[in-house]
Amino acid sequence: MSDRRKPYPFDVIEPKWQTRWDERRLFHAANPGDPGFDPAQPKYYVLDMFPYPSGAGLHVGHPEGYTATDIIARYKRFRGFNVLHPMGWDAFGLPAEQYAIRTGQHPEITTRENVARFKTQLKRIGFSYDWEREIATTDPGYYRWTQWIFLQIYNSWFNPETQRAEPISTYTGDDPDSVRLAYVAEVPVNWCPELGTVLANEEVIDGKSEVGGFPVVRRPMRQWMLRITAFAERLIDELEPLDWPEGIKLLQRNWIGKSAGSEVRFAIEGSAEAITVFTTRPDTLYGATYMVLAPENPLVARLTTNEQRKTVADYKAEISAKSDLERTDLAKDKTGVFTGGHAINPASGERVPIWIADYVLMSYGTGAIMGVPAHDERDFEFAQKFALTIKQVVARGSAPVPGAGEGVSPSRTSLAGSIAEKPAPETGAPPGEIQSAFIGDGVAVNSPLIDALPTAEAKHRIIAWLEEKGLGRRTINYKLRDWLFSRQRYWGEPFPIVWEGGKHRALSADELPLVPPALDDFKPTGTGEPPLSRATDWVRHSEKATRELNTMPQWAGSCWYYLRFCDPENASRFVGEEAERYWMSVDLYVGGTEHAVLHLLYARFWHKVLFDLAYLTTNEPFQRLVNQGMILGEDGRKMSKRWGNVIDPLDVIADYGADAFRCYEMFMGPLEQMKPWSMNGVEGVSRFLARVWRLLMEENQAGEWILSSALTETAPDKGQLRVIHATIKKVTTDIEALSFNTAIAQMMIFVNAFTNTETRPVEALRTLLVLLNPFAPHLASELWESLGAKFPISPNEITDQPWPEHREEFLVEHEVEIALQVNGKVRVRVSVPIAATPEELESLAQANPRVQEFIAGLTVRKVVVIPGKLVNVVAN
RNA sequence: GCCGAUGUGGCGAAAUGGCAGACGCAACGGACUUAAAAUCCGUUGGGCUUAACGGCCCGUGCCGGUUCGAGUCCGGCCAUCGGUACCA
């Protein structure tokens, strides 16, 4: 291909315009107070999810979203907006560190090289970023403020009364460290003794390290945590008004996993202690025939009887050898052992055995459950396996049993009553031979306090009783866990924390940035100590104090980069107040679904903390979110080295040009949809652009491109005006709707309509070039310039033109073709005057010979007239 | 399991409840050319029928419903893809 003649000289014009845009600072957005800032202009902040600059360079997936936002950015500029469209680098991260371990090359160098490569690639595609706002999370000028934000989080707490983050100074309790939004806790991590490091869950496969296949065990280690759970309620509620895809909102809600229920306290037999469980079904309390604690629950040691001590210890050892993944993967079959201890069911007074099992997680609820096998699938499976009592306490049915009072009727009666009302298959089986758990709502039975009550009311009643007796209370639980915020890595932001006498303390803001020490050896130390421990001088903060050795996770930098873009040079504040007030929030945020939960949740969390502390004026960062779909290989499979189906954007650009690449990415299909790449498709779009080129240009004898002699200053004819204005209308509404594929299709219709005309009105082509400019900016700019050489216009830059407005009057036709239907089937199409009244259309239809033919011998029952569309004659 | 998305020609896809398949690809035919490429013009959902112009029937994953009219709305299935997984 590259040896073939180019359909138009994109290889010359694209670099030319890219250089010119840079020189003219065309895409630089002025901040309030800057020279050239126009307060009358509305603002528009359109943001891409910034990339991790990997060694592999860009793939075709990146530019899909970037092209979409670029079209919007260029369009909004035409529309008179002050557009903020920035780009930067999420540059801390593991690959650079691992590369450093292998080669000894400092991650900073690797990162710099990768950033340079990415930037070259992005520039070659012609994106209209304001490069003067470029940021990298690894710049000290940037991570200084990442550390500063951490300090704000560290120095605040969540006041449950105001439901807001507040400075720690407003906390009046004894132990501020127990309520800080950043705190230290012992949490279990994946520890690989052989590699001497902690591994992420994704790095552990079947209980072995992904690298080397060494055994991995879970072991508690001291970690920094962020108290995101305090914001769970607000993270759900404040999601509601955002203009995000419903699916993403749902994903976040499910991740936060709110469930309402109650805590119930079970007394332990022969002990002053009690076990508190969380349940969403307190109405099934009478059916709790056993209890299960998580193996890690500290109560286990105190409950276990001497006879069971060895069994329990063995089981715990077995469990701790399993990784999280293994523990859940192998969850096909329930396991567990009896502790020997018993508790008392507070409702029934029955004595119930206490077990431990790994299907109960220490990290959710209270790390203990009441086992209600008749009404919970997992409990049912467990009870079956270990032959525990199964007691039915909810019967199918919805209406309360007539005449049944509260807790007075014998349970047997109400059970019989509800069966009579709505028989269910399994209730025919005698008690103890229940075939499966009934987990739906129904009517309480065998539960004296709440018999005959429907589930909702039974829950309410039993909670009231528990609260009255001091045995429990209504609570809400979340799946969301606090955010494990520390990593034992080198290439990340050091914590602005020092330790002295076993206590942590924050650095002051003027000690920032805290720069990581220069290291030659980035390898894990083998002891579990982070690599920073090697830098002994750096670690010593003072005579008595030493620095925190962990670093922050990669998420930290991406939690607030959209704020820094508003004011990237500011040396005295993470973002200037005026800049933040002017630019925030992000009007359009485009990126992949892979960040639907973590990044977007973490960023919202930080934003809310900063908002509560009055550093920001907005409560949410991203007003509108759009996810682009994945681009698959030509074979319909996910692009990967393994399949050899990876497409390199630069290869495509070398053959067809950046404009064709951009347009093809948008023409493939709807932005949000997953779709396969097709080189033939690129070819087609490239042909379209070449046709646009030849609409204005022709070759002279010498083979040079010159302005076409078909161009004239004449006015477009009626047919042409219709196409022009239909195109303005469709392209405009389609861009607003992010429906770029159909916008391009309409421009193709335009070009087809003008391709073989003898004379081409310059006016029509000017309009086309402006409409095309957001999609194919190099081509449109070049042609505009060429056109201006012979047909000057003021202002003479395409980017200074107003966006065209369509005029309805050019779209209306005198005649319109409508369909005549008989009984819903189209029988003939006829041309009718646009002004024809419904009555006229009706009689016209009935008089039509074709219609006559089909209604012959039938009685016309009804005639439906849709003016401009069709007439449907209903007859039988 | 659960949650979500998607099912329309040979392919990527269009269609405020109102003429299904716009636009593009591929394929085929034609023009130009010594020839090819490029370019331009045309045909192109399937079946039946006609010498031809035409005409008829079927068709948006499957089954049903609402409606004068359903790719679109409702109910029930099936398939593919993605996410998630003992969350009490």
mmCIF file with all atom_site columns, N, CA, C and O in Angstrom, chain A residues 110-147:
data_model
loop_
_atom_site.group_PDB
_atom_site.id
_atom_site.type_symbol
_atom_site.label_atom_id
_atom_site.label_alt_id
_atom_site.label_comp_id
_atom_site.label_asym_id
_atom_site.label_entity_id
_atom_site.label_seq_id
_atom_site.pdbx_PDB_ins_code
_atom_site.Cartn_x
_atom_site.Cartn_y
_atom_site.Cartn_z
_atom_site.occupancy
_atom_site.B_iso_or_equiv
_atom_site.pdbx_formal_charge
_atom_site.auth_seq_id
_atom_site.auth_comp_id
_atom_site.auth_asym_id
_atom_site.auth_atom_id
_atom_site.pdbx_PDB_model_num
ATOM 1   N N  . THR A 1 110 ? 12.311 5.103  32.028 1.00 0.00 ? 110 THR A N  1
ATOM 2   C CA . THR A 1 110 ? 11.340 4.327  31.255 1.00 0.00 ? 110 THR A CA 1
ATOM 3   C C  . THR A 1 110 ? 10.083 5.144  31.030 1.00 0.00 ? 110 THR A C  1
ATOM 4   O O  . THR A 1 110 ? 9.550  5.219  29.923 1.00 0.00 ? 110 THR A O  1
ATOM 5   N N  . THR A 1 111 ? 9.612  5.761  32.107 1.00 0.00 ? 111 THR A N  1
ATOM 6   C CA . THR A 1 111 ? 8.382  6.542  32.028 1.00 0.00 ? 111 THR A CA 1
ATOM 7   C C  . THR A 1 111 ? 8.528  7.693  31.047 1.00 0.00 ? 111 THR A C  1
ATOM 8   O O  . THR A 1 111 ? 7.663  7.933  30.211 1.00 0.00 ? 111 THR A O  1
ATOM 9   N N  . ARG A 1 112 ? 9.663  8.392  31.124 1.00 0.00 ? 112 ARG A N  1
ATOM 10  C CA . ARG A 1 112 ? 9.874  9.532  30.244 1.00 0.00 ? 112 ARG A CA 1
ATOM 11  C C  . ARG A 1 112 ? 9.834  9.090  28.781 1.00 0.00 ? 112 ARG A C  1
ATOM 12  O O  . ARG A 1 112 ? 9.214  9.720  27.933 1.00 0.00 ? 112 ARG A O  1
ATOM 13  N N  . GLU A 1 113 ? 10.488 7.947  28.491 1.00 0.00 ? 113 GLU A N  1
ATOM 14  C CA . GLU A 1 113 ? 10.502 7.444  27.107 1.00 0.00 ? 113 GLU A CA 1
ATOM 15  C C  . GLU A 1 113 ? 9.095  7.070  26.641 1.00 0.00 ? 113 GLU A C  1
ATOM 16  O O  . GLU A 1 113 ? 8.702  7.385  25.521 1.00 0.00 ? 113 GLU A O  1
ATOM 17  N N  . ASN A 1 114 ? 8.376  6.381  27.516 1.00 0.00 ? 114 ASN A N  1
ATOM 18  C CA . ASN A 1 114 ? 7.038  5.947  27.127 1.00 0.00 ? 114 ASN A CA 1
ATOM 19  C C  . ASN A 1 114 ? 6.097  7.133  26.914 1.00 0.00 ? 114 ASN A C  1
ATOM 20  O O  . ASN A 1 114 ? 5.287  7.135  25.988 1.00 0.00 ? 114 ASN A O  1
ATOM 21  N N  . VAL A 1 115 ? 6.219  8.122  27.781 1.00 0.00 ? 115 VAL A N  1
ATOM 22  C CA . VAL A 1 115 ? 5.397  9.317  27.634 1.00 0.00 ? 115 VAL A CA 1
ATOM 23  C C  . VAL A 1 115 ? 5.692  9.977  26.295 1.00 0.00 ? 115 VAL A C  1
ATOM 24  O O  . VAL A 1 115 ? 4.778  10.367 25.553 1.00 0.00 ? 115 VAL A O  1
ATOM 25  N N  . ALA A 1 116 ? 6.971  10.058 25.962 1.00 0.00 ? 116 ALA A N  1
ATOM 26  C CA . ALA A 1 116 ? 7.349  10.703 24.696 1.00 0.00 ? 116 ALA A CA 1
ATOM 27  C C  . ALA A 1 116 ? 6.734  9.952  23.517 1.00 0.00 ? 116 ALA A C  1
ATOM 28  O O  . ALA A 1 116 ? 6.207  10.559 22.577 1.00 0.00 ? 116 ALA A O  1
ATOM 29  N N  . ARG A 1 117 ? 6.767  8.628  23.586 1.00 0.00 ? 117 ARG A N  1
ATOM 30  C CA . ARG A 1 117 ? 6.202  7.828  22.487 1.00 0.00 ? 117 ARG A CA 1
ATOM 31  C C  . ARG A 1 117 ? 4.695  8.052  22.377 1.00 0.00 ? 117 ARG A C  1
ATOM 32  O O  . ARG A 1 117 ? 4.154  8.292  21.297 1.00 0.00 ? 117 ARG A O  1
ATOM 33  N N  . PHE A 1 118 ? 4.022  7.995  23.517 1.00 0.00 ? 118 PHE A N  1
ATOM 34  C CA . PHE A 1 118 ? 2.569  8.198  23.512 1.00 0.00 ? 118 PHE A CA 1
ATOM 35  C C  . PHE A 1 118 ? 2.199  9.572  22.958 1.00 0.00 ? 118 PHE A C  1
ATOM 36  O O  . PHE A 1 118 ? 1.268  9.718  22.185 1.00 0.00 ? 118 PHE A O  1
ATOM 37  N N  . LYS A 1 119 ? 2.965  10.552 23.375 1.00 0.00 ? 119 LYS A N  1
ATOM 38  C CA . LYS A 1 119 ? 2.633  11.917 22.969 1.00 0.00 ? 119 LYS A CA 1
ATOM 39  C C  . LYS A 1 119 ? 2.799  12.077 21.462 1.00 0.00 ? 119 LYS A C  1
ATOM 40  O O  . LYS A 1 119 ? 1.962  12.684 20.788 1.00 0.00 ? 119 LYS A O  1
ATOM 41  N N  . THR A 1 120 ? 3.879  11.494 20.936 1.00 0.00 ? 120 THR A N  1
ATOM 42  C CA . THR A 1 120 ? 4.103  11.539 19.486 1.00 0.00 ? 120 THR A CA 1
ATOM 43  C C  . THR A 1 120 ? 2.928  10.910 18.748 1.00 0.00 ? 120 THR A C  1
ATOM 44  O O  . THR A 1 120 ? 2.426  11.440 17.767 1.00 0.00 ? 120 THR A O  1
ATOM 45  N N  . GLN A 1 121 ? 2.493  9.766  19.257 1.00 0.00 ? 121 GLN A N  1
ATOM 46  C CA . GLN A 1 121 ? 1.388  9.068  18.602 1.00 0.00 ? 121 GLN A CA 1
ATOM 47  C C  . GLN A 1 121 ? 0.105  9.895  18.641 1.00 0.00 ? 121 GLN A C  1
ATOM 48  O O  . GLN A 1 121 ? -0.588 10.041 17.635 1.00 0.00 ? 121 GLN A O  1
ATOM 49  N N  . LEU A 1 122 ? -0.188 10.443 19.816 1.00 0.00 ? 122 LEU A N  1
ATOM 50  C CA . LEU A 1 122 ? -1.428 11.220 19.946 1.00 0.00 ? 122 LEU A CA 1
ATOM 51  C C  . LEU A 1 122 ? -1.389 12.453 19.043 1.00 0.00 ? 122 LEU A C  1
ATOM 52  O O  . LEU A 1 122 ? -2.382 12.812 18.422 1.00 0.00 ? 122 LEU A O  1
ATOM 53  N N  . LYS A 1 123 ? -0.221 13.068 18.972 1.00 0.00 ? 123 LYS A N  1
ATOM 54  C CA . LYS A 1 123 ? -0.108 14.266 18.133 1.00 0.00 ? 123 LYS A CA 1
ATOM 55  C C  . LYS A 1 123 ? -0.295 13.913 16.662 1.00 0.00 ? 123 LYS A C  1
ATOM 56  O O  . LYS A 1 123 ? -0.863 14.676 15.895 1.00 0.00 ? 123 LYS A O  1
ATOM 57  N N  . ARG A 1 124 ? 0.200  12.737 16.305 1.00 0.00 ? 124 ARG A N  1
ATOM 58  C CA . ARG A 1 124 ? 0.094  12.317 14.908 1.00 0.00 ? 124 ARG A CA 1
ATOM 59  C C  . ARG A 1 124 ? -1.365 12.073 14.497 1.00 0.00 ? 124 ARG A C  1
ATOM 60  O O  . ARG A 1 124 ? -1.699 12.079 13.321 1.00 0.00 ? 124 ARG A O  1
ATOM 61  N N  . ILE A 1 125 ? -2.236 11.838 15.460 1.00 0.00 ? 125 ILE A N  1
ATOM 62  C CA . ILE A 1 125 ? -3.649 11.631 15.134 1.00 0.00 ? 125 ILE A CA 1
ATOM 63  C C  . ILE A 1 125 ? -4.372 12.979 15.048 1.00 0.00 ? 125 ILE A C  1
ATOM 64  O O  . ILE A 1 125 ? -5.494 13.070 14.578 1.00 0.00 ? 125 ILE A O  1
ATOM 65  N N  . GLY A 1 126 ? -3.681 14.025 15.485 1.00 0.00 ? 126 GLY A N  1
ATOM 66  C CA . GLY A 1 126 ? -4.247 15.362 15.320 1.00 0.00 ? 126 GLY A CA 1
ATOM 67  C C  . GLY A 1 126 ? -5.278 15.756 16.351 1.00 0.00 ? 126 GLY A C  1
ATOM 68  O O  . GLY A 1 126 ? -6.222 16.487 16.047 1.00 0.00 ? 126 GLY A O  1
ATOM 69  N N  . PHE A 1 127 ? -5.110 15.277 17.586 1.00 0.00 ? 127 PHE A N  1
ATOM 70  C CA . PHE A 1 127 ? -6.056 15.655 18.631 1.00 0.00 ? 127 PHE A CA 1
ATOM 71  C C  . PHE A 1 127 ? -5.822 17.093 19.072 1.00 0.00 ? 127 PHE A C  1
ATOM 72  O O  . PHE A 1 127 ? -4.682 17.536 19.165 1.00 0.00 ? 127 PHE A O  1
ATOM 73  N N  . SER A 1 128 ? -6.898 17.759 19.406 1.00 0.00 ? 128 SER A N  1
ATOM 74  C CA . SER A 1 128 ? -6.805 19.183 19.734 1.00 0.00 ? 128 SER A CA 1
ATOM 75  C C  . SER A 1 128 ? -6.652 19.400 21.235 1.00 0.00 ? 128 SER A C  1
ATOM 76  O O  . SER A 1 128 ? -7.375 20.175 21.839 1.00 0.00 ? 128 SER A O  1
ATOM 77  N N  . TYR A 1 129 ? -5.714 18.681 21.837 1.00 0.00 ? 129 TYR A N  1
ATOM 78  C CA . TYR A 1 129 ? -5.473 18.878 23.263 1.00 0.00 ? 129 TYR A CA 1
ATOM 79  C C  . TYR A 1 129 ? -4.756 20.189 23.504 1.00 0.00 ? 129 TYR A C  1
ATOM 80  O O  . TYR A 1 129 ? -3.987 20.656 22.667 1.00 0.00 ? 129 TYR A O  1
ATOM 81  N N  . ASP A 1 130 ? -5.004 20.742 24.683 1.00 0.00 ? 130 ASP A N  1
ATOM 82  C CA . ASP A 1 130 ? -4.239 21.895 25.135 1.00 0.00 ? 130 ASP A CA 1
ATOM 83  C C  . ASP A 1 130 ? -2.981 21.345 25.808 1.00 0.00 ? 130 ASP A C  1
ATOM 84  O O  . ASP A 1 130 ? -2.978 21.069 27.001 1.00 0.00 ? 130 ASP A O  1
ATOM 85  N N  . TRP A 1 131 ? -1.942 21.161 25.022 1.00 0.00 ? 131 TRP A N  1
ATOM 86  C CA . TRP A 1 131 ? -0.729 20.511 25.544 1.00 0.00 ? 131 TRP A CA 1
ATOM 87  C C  . TRP A 1 131 ? -0.021 21.351 26.596 1.00 0.00 ? 131 TRP A C  1
ATOM 88  O O  . TRP A 1 131 ? 0.845  20.865 27.302 1.00 0.00 ? 131 TRP A O  1
ATOM 89  N N  . GLU A 1 132 ? -0.376 22.614 26.682 1.00 0.00 ? 132 GLU A N  1
ATOM 90  C CA . GLU A 1 132 ? 0.230  23.433 27.731 1.00 0.00 ? 132 GLU A CA 1
ATOM 91  C C  . GLU A 1 132 ? -0.265 23.006 29.112 1.00 0.00 ? 132 GLU A C  1
ATOM 92  O O  . GLU A 1 132 ? 0.279  23.421 30.128 1.00 0.00 ? 132 GLU A O  1
ATOM 93  N N  . ARG A 1 133 ? -1.290 22.166 29.142 1.00 0.00 ? 133 ARG A N  1
ATOM 94  C CA . ARG A 1 133 ? -1.811 21.687 30.422 1.00 0.00 ? 133 ARG A CA 1
ATOM 95  C C  . ARG A 1 133 ? -1.404 20.248 30.727 1.00 0.00 ? 133 ARG A C  1
ATOM 96  O O  . ARG A 1 133 ? -1.943 19.632 31.641 1.00 0.00 ? 133 ARG A O  1
ATOM 97  N N  . GLU A 1 134 ? -0.497 19.727 29.909 1.00 0.00 ? 134 GLU A N  1
ATOM 98  C CA . GLU A 1 134 ? -0.070 18.334 30.103 1.00 0.00 ? 134 GLU A CA 1
ATOM 99  C C  . GLU A 1 134 ? 0.441  18.110 31.530 1.00 0.00 ? 134 GLU A C  1
ATOM 100 O O  . GLU A 1 134 ? 1.211  18.900 32.060 1.00 0.00 ? 134 GLU A O  1
ATOM 101 N N  . ILE A 1 135 ? -0.014 17.009 32.141 1.00 0.00 ? 135 ILE A N  1
ATOM 102 C CA . ILE A 1 135 ? 0.501  16.666 33.468 1.00 0.00 ? 135 ILE A CA 1
ATOM 103 C C  . ILE A 1 135 ? 0.871  15.185 33.527 1.00 0.00 ? 135 ILE A C  1
ATOM 104 O O  . ILE A 1 135 ? 0.356  14.382 32.750 1.00 0.00 ? 135 ILE A O  1
ATOM 105 N N  . ALA A 1 136 ? 1.781  14.857 34.435 1.00 0.00 ? 136 ALA A N  1
ATOM 106 C CA . ALA A 1 136 ? 2.098  13.448 34.693 1.00 0.00 ? 136 ALA A CA 1
ATOM 107 C C  . ALA A 1 136 ? 2.025  13.248 36.195 1.00 0.00 ? 136 ALA A C  1
ATOM 108 O O  . ALA A 1 136 ? 2.535  14.080 36.962 1.00 0.00 ? 136 ALA A O  1
ATOM 109 N N  . THR A 1 137 ? 1.415  12.160 36.616 1.00 0.00 ? 137 THR A N  1
ATOM 110 C CA . THR A 1 137 ? 1.245  11.930 38.048 1.00 0.00 ? 137 THR A CA 1
ATOM 111 C C  . THR A 1 137 ? 2.588  11.747 38.753 1.00 0.00 ? 137 THR A C  1
ATOM 112 O O  . THR A 1 137 ? 2.659  11.810 39.970 1.00 0.00 ? 137 THR A O  1
ATOM 113 N N  . THR A 1 138 ? 3.635  11.502 37.953 1.00 0.00 ? 138 THR A N  1
ATOM 114 C CA . THR A 1 138 ? 4.958  11.248 38.525 1.00 0.00 ? 138 THR A CA 1
ATOM 115 C C  . THR A 1 138 ? 5.786  12.519 38.705 1.00 0.00 ? 138 THR A C  1
ATOM 116 O O  . THR A 1 138 ? 6.891  12.461 39.236 1.00 0.00 ? 138 THR A O  1
ATOM 117 N N  . ASP A 1 139 ? 5.263  13.663 38.238 1.00 0.00 ? 139 ASP A N  1
ATOM 118 C CA . ASP A 1 139 ? 6.005  14.911 38.438 1.00 0.00 ? 139 ASP A CA 1
ATOM 119 C C  . ASP A 1 139 ? 5.904  15.335 39.899 1.00 0.00 ? 139 ASP A C  1
ATOM 120 O O  . ASP A 1 139 ? 4.804  15.366 40.458 1.00 0.00 ? 139 ASP A O  1
ATOM 121 N N  . PRO A 1 140 ? 7.025  15.733 40.495 1.00 0.00 ? 140 PRO A N  1
ATOM 122 C CA . PRO A 1 140 ? 6.957  16.202 41.890 1.00 0.00 ? 140 PRO A CA 1
ATOM 123 C C  . PRO A 1 140 ? 5.953  17.348 42.049 1.00 0.00 ? 140 PRO A C  1
ATOM 124 O O  . PRO A 1 140 ? 5.261  17.428 43.064 1.00 0.00 ? 140 PRO A O  1
ATOM 125 N N  . GLY A 1 141 ? 5.853  18.204 41.040 1.00 0.00 ? 141 GLY A N  1
ATOM 126 C CA . GLY A 1 141 ? 4.904  19.311 41.085 1.00 0.00 ? 141 GLY A CA 1
ATOM 127 C C  . GLY A 1 141 ? 3.466  18.833 41.100 1.00 0.00 ? 141 GLY A C  1
ATOM 128 O O  . GLY A 1 141 ? 2.555  19.573 41.474 1.00 0.00 ? 141 GLY A O  1
ATOM 129 N N  . TYR A 1 142 ? 3.268  17.598 40.660 1.00 0.00 ? 142 TYR A N  1
ATOM 130 C CA . TYR A 1 142 ? 1.916  17.020 40.708 1.00 0.00 ? 142 TYR A CA 1
ATOM 131 C C  . TYR A 1 142 ? 1.727  16.220 41.991 1.00 0.00 ? 142 TYR A C  1
ATOM 132 O O  . TYR A 1 142 ? 0.795  16.466 42.749 1.00 0.00 ? 142 TYR A O  1
ATOM 133 N N  . TYR A 1 143 ? 2.643  15.276 42.242 1.00 0.00 ? 143 TYR A N  1
ATOM 134 C CA . TYR A 1 143 ? 2.363  14.383 43.377 1.00 0.00 ? 143 TYR A CA 1
ATOM 135 C C  . TYR A 1 143 ? 2.539  15.082 44.721 1.00 0.00 ? 143 TYR A C  1
ATOM 136 O O  . TYR A 1 143 ? 2.064  14.594 45.737 1.00 0.00 ? 143 TYR A O  1
ATOM 137 N N  . ARG A 1 144 ? 3.170  16.234 44.685 1.00 0.00 ? 144 ARG A N  1
ATOM 138 C CA . ARG A 1 144 ? 3.163  17.070 45.880 1.00 0.00 ? 144 ARG A CA 1
ATOM 139 C C  . ARG A 1 144 ? 1.737  17.290 46.365 1.00 0.00 ? 144 ARG A C  1
ATOM 140 O O  . ARG A 1 144 ? 1.443  17.228 47.554 1.00 0.00 ? 144 ARG A O  1
ATOM 141 N N  . TRP A 1 145 ? 0.841  17.516 45.398 1.00 0.00 ? 145 TRP A N  1
ATOM 142 C CA . TRP A 1 145 ? -0.555 17.793 45.766 1.00 0.00 ? 145 TRP A CA 1
ATOM 143 C C  . TRP A 1 145 ? -1.333 16.500 46.016 1.00 0.00 ? 145 TRP A C  1
ATOM 144 O O  . TRP A 1 145 ? -2.312 16.504 46.753 1.00 0.00 ? 145 TRP A O  1
ATOM 145 N N  . THR A 1 146 ? -0.899 15.412 45.392 1.00 0.00 ? 146 THR A N  1
ATOM 146 C CA . THR A 1 146 ? -1.509 14.124 45.735 1.00 0.00 ? 146 THR A CA 1
ATOM 147 C C  . THR A 1 146 ? -1.237 13.841 47.207 1.00 0.00 ? 146 THR A C  1
ATOM 148 O O  . THR A 1 146 ? -2.124 13.429 47.966 1.00 0.00 ? 146 THR A O  1
ATOM 149 N N  . GLN A 1 147 ? 0.004  14.112 47.620 1.00 0.00 ? 147 GLN A N  1
ATOM 150 C CA . GLN A 1 147 ? 0.374  13.922 49.023 1.00 0.00 ? 147 GLN A CA 1
ATOM 151 C C  . GLN A 1 147 ? -0.381 14.912 49.911 1.00 0.00 ? 147 GLN A C  1
ATOM 152 O O  . GLN A 1 147 ? -0.851 14.566 51.001 1.00 0.00 ? 147 GLN A O  1
#
